[in-house]
């Protein structure tokens, strides 16, 4: 009876370990596929990029001015879109982009977003990306 109990416990522990390993593997596979998709999109555009802390940075217009630091007040224009062959714009503060994407222009303000770099509640990638920018 004790032997059967240990066998069941061992089987349960083994199954739990296997399930956990598979879960991480699937997550890693998805993360890898997503990274390859982003890199393919950027390369397809002919953009040179760097990757730091999970953030892809493209200097569309190179600048050698002041580098943004934590605590700096920054204003910027943005366009959020999916990296597909035909990008889907889901958010922007640029009116011409909102109109072209058929976004509701009545609920948006079309002025630069003003934030304190590294301190404002932006998504992590945008916070990190701002710190890679330079003043034009």
mmCIF file of C-alpha atoms in Angstrom:
data_model
loop_
_atom_site.group_PDB
_atom_site.id
_atom_site.type_symbol
_atom_site.label_atom_id
_atom_site.label_comp_id
_atom_site.label_asym_id
_atom_site.label_seq_id
_atom_site.Cartn_x
_atom_site.Cartn_y
_atom_site.Cartn_z
ATOM 1 C CA UNK A 1 0.000 0.000 0.000
ATOM 2 C CA UNK A 2 2.787 2.448 0.885
ATOM 3 C CA UNK A 3 4.594 1.574 -2.347
ATOM 4 C CA UNK A 4 1.483 2.438 -4.407
ATOM 5 C CA UNK A 5 1.165 5.739 -2.566
ATOM 6 C CA UNK A 6 4.755 6.714 -3.410
ATOM 7 C CA UNK A 7 4.228 5.623 -7.010
ATOM 8 C CA UNK A 8 1.191 7.873 -7.335
ATOM 9 C CA UNK A 9 3.002 10.779 -5.670
ATOM 10 C CA UNK A 10 6.000 10.281 -7.954
ATOM 11 C CA UNK A 11 3.737 10.090 -11.031
ATOM 12 C CA UNK A 12 1.900 13.252 -9.949
ATOM 13 C CA UNK A 13 5.167 15.125 -9.302
ATOM 14 C CA UNK A 14 6.590 13.936 -12.626
ATOM 15 C CA UNK A 15 3.413 14.959 -14.506
ATOM 16 C CA UNK A 16 3.455 18.383 -12.823
ATOM 17 C CA UNK A 17 7.127 18.873 -13.712
ATOM 18 C CA UNK A 18 6.511 17.792 -17.298
ATOM 19 C CA UNK A 19 3.505 20.109 -17.604
ATOM 20 C CA UNK A 20 5.505 23.034 -16.218
ATOM 21 C CA UNK A 21 8.397 22.339 -18.576
ATOM 22 C CA UNK A 22 6.042 22.155 -21.563
ATOM 23 C CA UNK A 23 4.352 25.387 -20.543
ATOM 24 C CA UNK A 24 7.655 27.279 -20.415
ATOM 25 C CA UNK A 25 8.752 25.729 -23.670
ATOM 26 C CA UNK A 26 5.570 26.874 -25.410
ATOM 27 C CA UNK A 27 6.001 30.370 -23.968
ATOM 28 C CA UNK A 28 9.627 30.439 -25.125
ATOM 29 C CA UNK A 29 8.609 29.207 -28.588
ATOM 30 C CA UNK A 30 5.974 31.944 -28.854
ATOM 31 C CA UNK A 31 8.440 34.604 -27.684
ATOM 32 C CA UNK A 32 11.015 33.382 -30.220
ATOM 33 C CA UNK A 33 8.435 33.375 -33.050
ATOM 34 C CA UNK A 34 7.304 36.871 -32.112
ATOM 35 C CA UNK A 35 10.900 38.147 -32.073
ATOM 36 C CA UNK A 36 11.569 36.618 -35.497
ATOM 37 C CA UNK A 37 8.370 38.195 -36.858
ATOM 38 C CA UNK A 38 9.391 41.649 -35.586
ATOM 39 C CA UNK A 39 12.936 41.274 -36.924
ATOM 40 C CA UNK A 40 11.632 40.136 -40.306
ATOM 41 C CA UNK A 41 9.301 43.137 -40.469
ATOM 42 C CA UNK A 42 12.082 45.597 -39.587
ATOM 43 C CA UNK A 43 14.524 44.013 -42.039
ATOM 44 C CA UNK A 44 11.852 44.013 -44.749
ATOM 45 C CA UNK A 45 11.510 47.770 -44.302
ATOM 46 C CA UNK A 46 15.284 48.108 -44.689
ATOM 47 C CA UNK A 47 15.551 49.552 -41.171
ATOM 48 C CA UNK A 48 18.640 48.941 -39.063
ATOM 49 C CA UNK A 49 17.721 48.220 -35.473
ATOM 50 C CA UNK A 50 19.188 47.467 -32.093
ATOM 51 C CA UNK A 51 17.577 45.324 -29.420
ATOM 52 C CA UNK A 52 18.079 46.103 -25.759
ATOM 53 C CA UNK A 53 16.082 44.730 -22.805
ATOM 54 C CA UNK A 54 13.497 43.289 -25.187
ATOM 55 C CA UNK A 55 12.949 46.631 -26.946
ATOM 56 C CA UNK A 56 13.626 47.086 -30.658
ATOM 57 C CA UNK A 57 14.939 50.563 -31.476
ATOM 58 C CA UNK A 58 15.000 52.020 -34.981
ATOM 59 C CA UNK A 59 16.479 55.459 -35.615
ATOM 60 C CA UNK A 60 14.462 56.409 -38.707
ATOM 61 C CA UNK A 61 16.154 59.820 -38.687
ATOM 62 C CA UNK A 62 19.557 59.516 -36.992
ATOM 63 C CA UNK A 63 20.320 62.218 -34.450
ATOM 64 C CA UNK A 64 23.322 62.965 -32.316
ATOM 65 C CA UNK A 65 21.670 65.484 -29.986
ATOM 66 C CA UNK A 66 20.910 65.272 -26.283
ATOM 67 C CA UNK A 67 20.057 61.745 -25.110
ATOM 68 C CA UNK A 68 16.828 61.406 -23.120
ATOM 69 C CA UNK A 69 17.382 60.535 -19.447
ATOM 70 C CA UNK A 70 15.087 59.383 -16.637
ATOM 71 C CA UNK A 71 13.194 62.397 -15.312
ATOM 72 C CA UNK A 72 13.333 64.431 -18.546
ATOM 73 C CA UNK A 73 10.055 65.847 -19.810
ATOM 74 C CA UNK A 74 9.499 64.545 -23.332
ATOM 75 C CA UNK A 75 6.829 65.276 -25.930
ATOM 76 C CA UNK A 76 6.392 62.939 -28.880
ATOM 77 C CA UNK A 77 4.100 61.894 -31.712
ATOM 78 C CA UNK A 78 3.343 58.200 -32.042
ATOM 79 C CA UNK A 79 1.587 55.605 -34.151
ATOM 80 C CA UNK A 80 0.849 52.155 -32.734
ATOM 81 C CA UNK A 81 0.417 49.457 -35.354
ATOM 82 C CA UNK A 82 0.802 45.737 -35.911
ATOM 83 C CA UNK A 83 3.902 44.469 -37.757
ATOM 84 C CA UNK A 84 2.160 42.870 -40.720
ATOM 85 C CA UNK A 85 2.575 43.292 -44.463
ATOM 86 C CA UNK A 86 -0.409 45.641 -44.273
ATOM 87 C CA UNK A 87 -0.032 47.257 -40.834
ATOM 88 C CA UNK A 88 -3.152 47.784 -38.755
ATOM 89 C CA UNK A 89 -2.989 51.147 -36.949
ATOM 90 C CA UNK A 90 -4.678 50.803 -33.557
ATOM 91 C CA UNK A 91 -3.686 54.107 -31.887
ATOM 92 C CA UNK A 92 -2.075 57.413 -32.810
ATOM 93 C CA UNK A 93 -1.999 61.098 -31.940
ATOM 94 C CA UNK A 94 -1.292 62.078 -35.566
ATOM 95 C CA UNK A 95 -4.547 63.213 -37.192
ATOM 96 C CA UNK A 96 -3.646 62.234 -40.777
ATOM 97 C CA UNK A 97 -2.748 58.715 -39.580
ATOM 98 C CA UNK A 98 -5.991 58.416 -37.586
ATOM 99 C CA UNK A 99 -8.058 59.501 -40.592
ATOM 100 C CA UNK A 100 -6.214 57.098 -42.928
ATOM 101 C CA UNK A 101 -6.758 54.234 -40.449
ATOM 102 C CA UNK A 102 -10.447 55.182 -40.009
ATOM 103 C CA UNK A 103 -10.040 55.641 -36.262
ATOM 104 C CA UNK A 104 -12.584 57.729 -34.372
ATOM 105 C CA UNK A 105 -11.169 61.265 -34.534
ATOM 106 C CA UNK A 106 -13.775 62.629 -32.096
ATOM 107 C CA UNK A 107 -12.266 60.888 -29.064
ATOM 108 C CA UNK A 108 -8.584 61.689 -29.721
ATOM 109 C CA UNK A 109 -6.510 64.765 -29.052
ATOM 110 C CA UNK A 110 -4.039 65.430 -31.804
ATOM 111 C CA UNK A 111 -1.144 66.916 -29.919
ATOM 112 C CA UNK A 112 2.172 65.456 -28.768
ATOM 113 C CA UNK A 113 2.046 63.115 -25.789
ATOM 114 C CA UNK A 114 3.878 64.746 -22.858
ATOM 115 C CA UNK A 115 5.517 62.418 -20.322
ATOM 116 C CA UNK A 116 8.326 62.260 -17.815
ATOM 117 C CA UNK A 117 10.778 59.699 -19.192
ATOM 118 C CA UNK A 118 11.038 56.572 -17.070
ATOM 119 C CA UNK A 119 8.459 57.830 -14.555
ATOM 120 C CA UNK A 120 5.147 58.031 -16.412
ATOM 121 C CA UNK A 121 2.847 55.006 -16.496
ATOM 122 C CA UNK A 122 3.519 54.009 -20.095
ATOM 123 C CA UNK A 123 3.852 50.431 -21.296
ATOM 124 C CA UNK A 124 7.270 49.052 -20.427
ATOM 125 C CA UNK A 125 8.611 48.924 -23.996
ATOM 126 C CA UNK A 126 7.704 52.549 -24.655
ATOM 127 C CA UNK A 127 9.270 53.687 -21.371
ATOM 128 C CA UNK A 128 12.484 51.841 -22.242
ATOM 129 C CA UNK A 129 12.380 53.018 -25.854
ATOM 130 C CA UNK A 130 12.130 56.683 -24.873
ATOM 131 C CA UNK A 131 15.423 56.348 -23.031
ATOM 132 C CA UNK A 132 17.056 55.311 -26.320
ATOM 133 C CA UNK A 133 15.947 58.487 -28.107
ATOM 134 C CA UNK A 134 17.894 61.656 -28.840
ATOM 135 C CA UNK A 135 16.777 65.204 -29.374
ATOM 136 C CA UNK A 136 16.669 66.279 -33.022
#
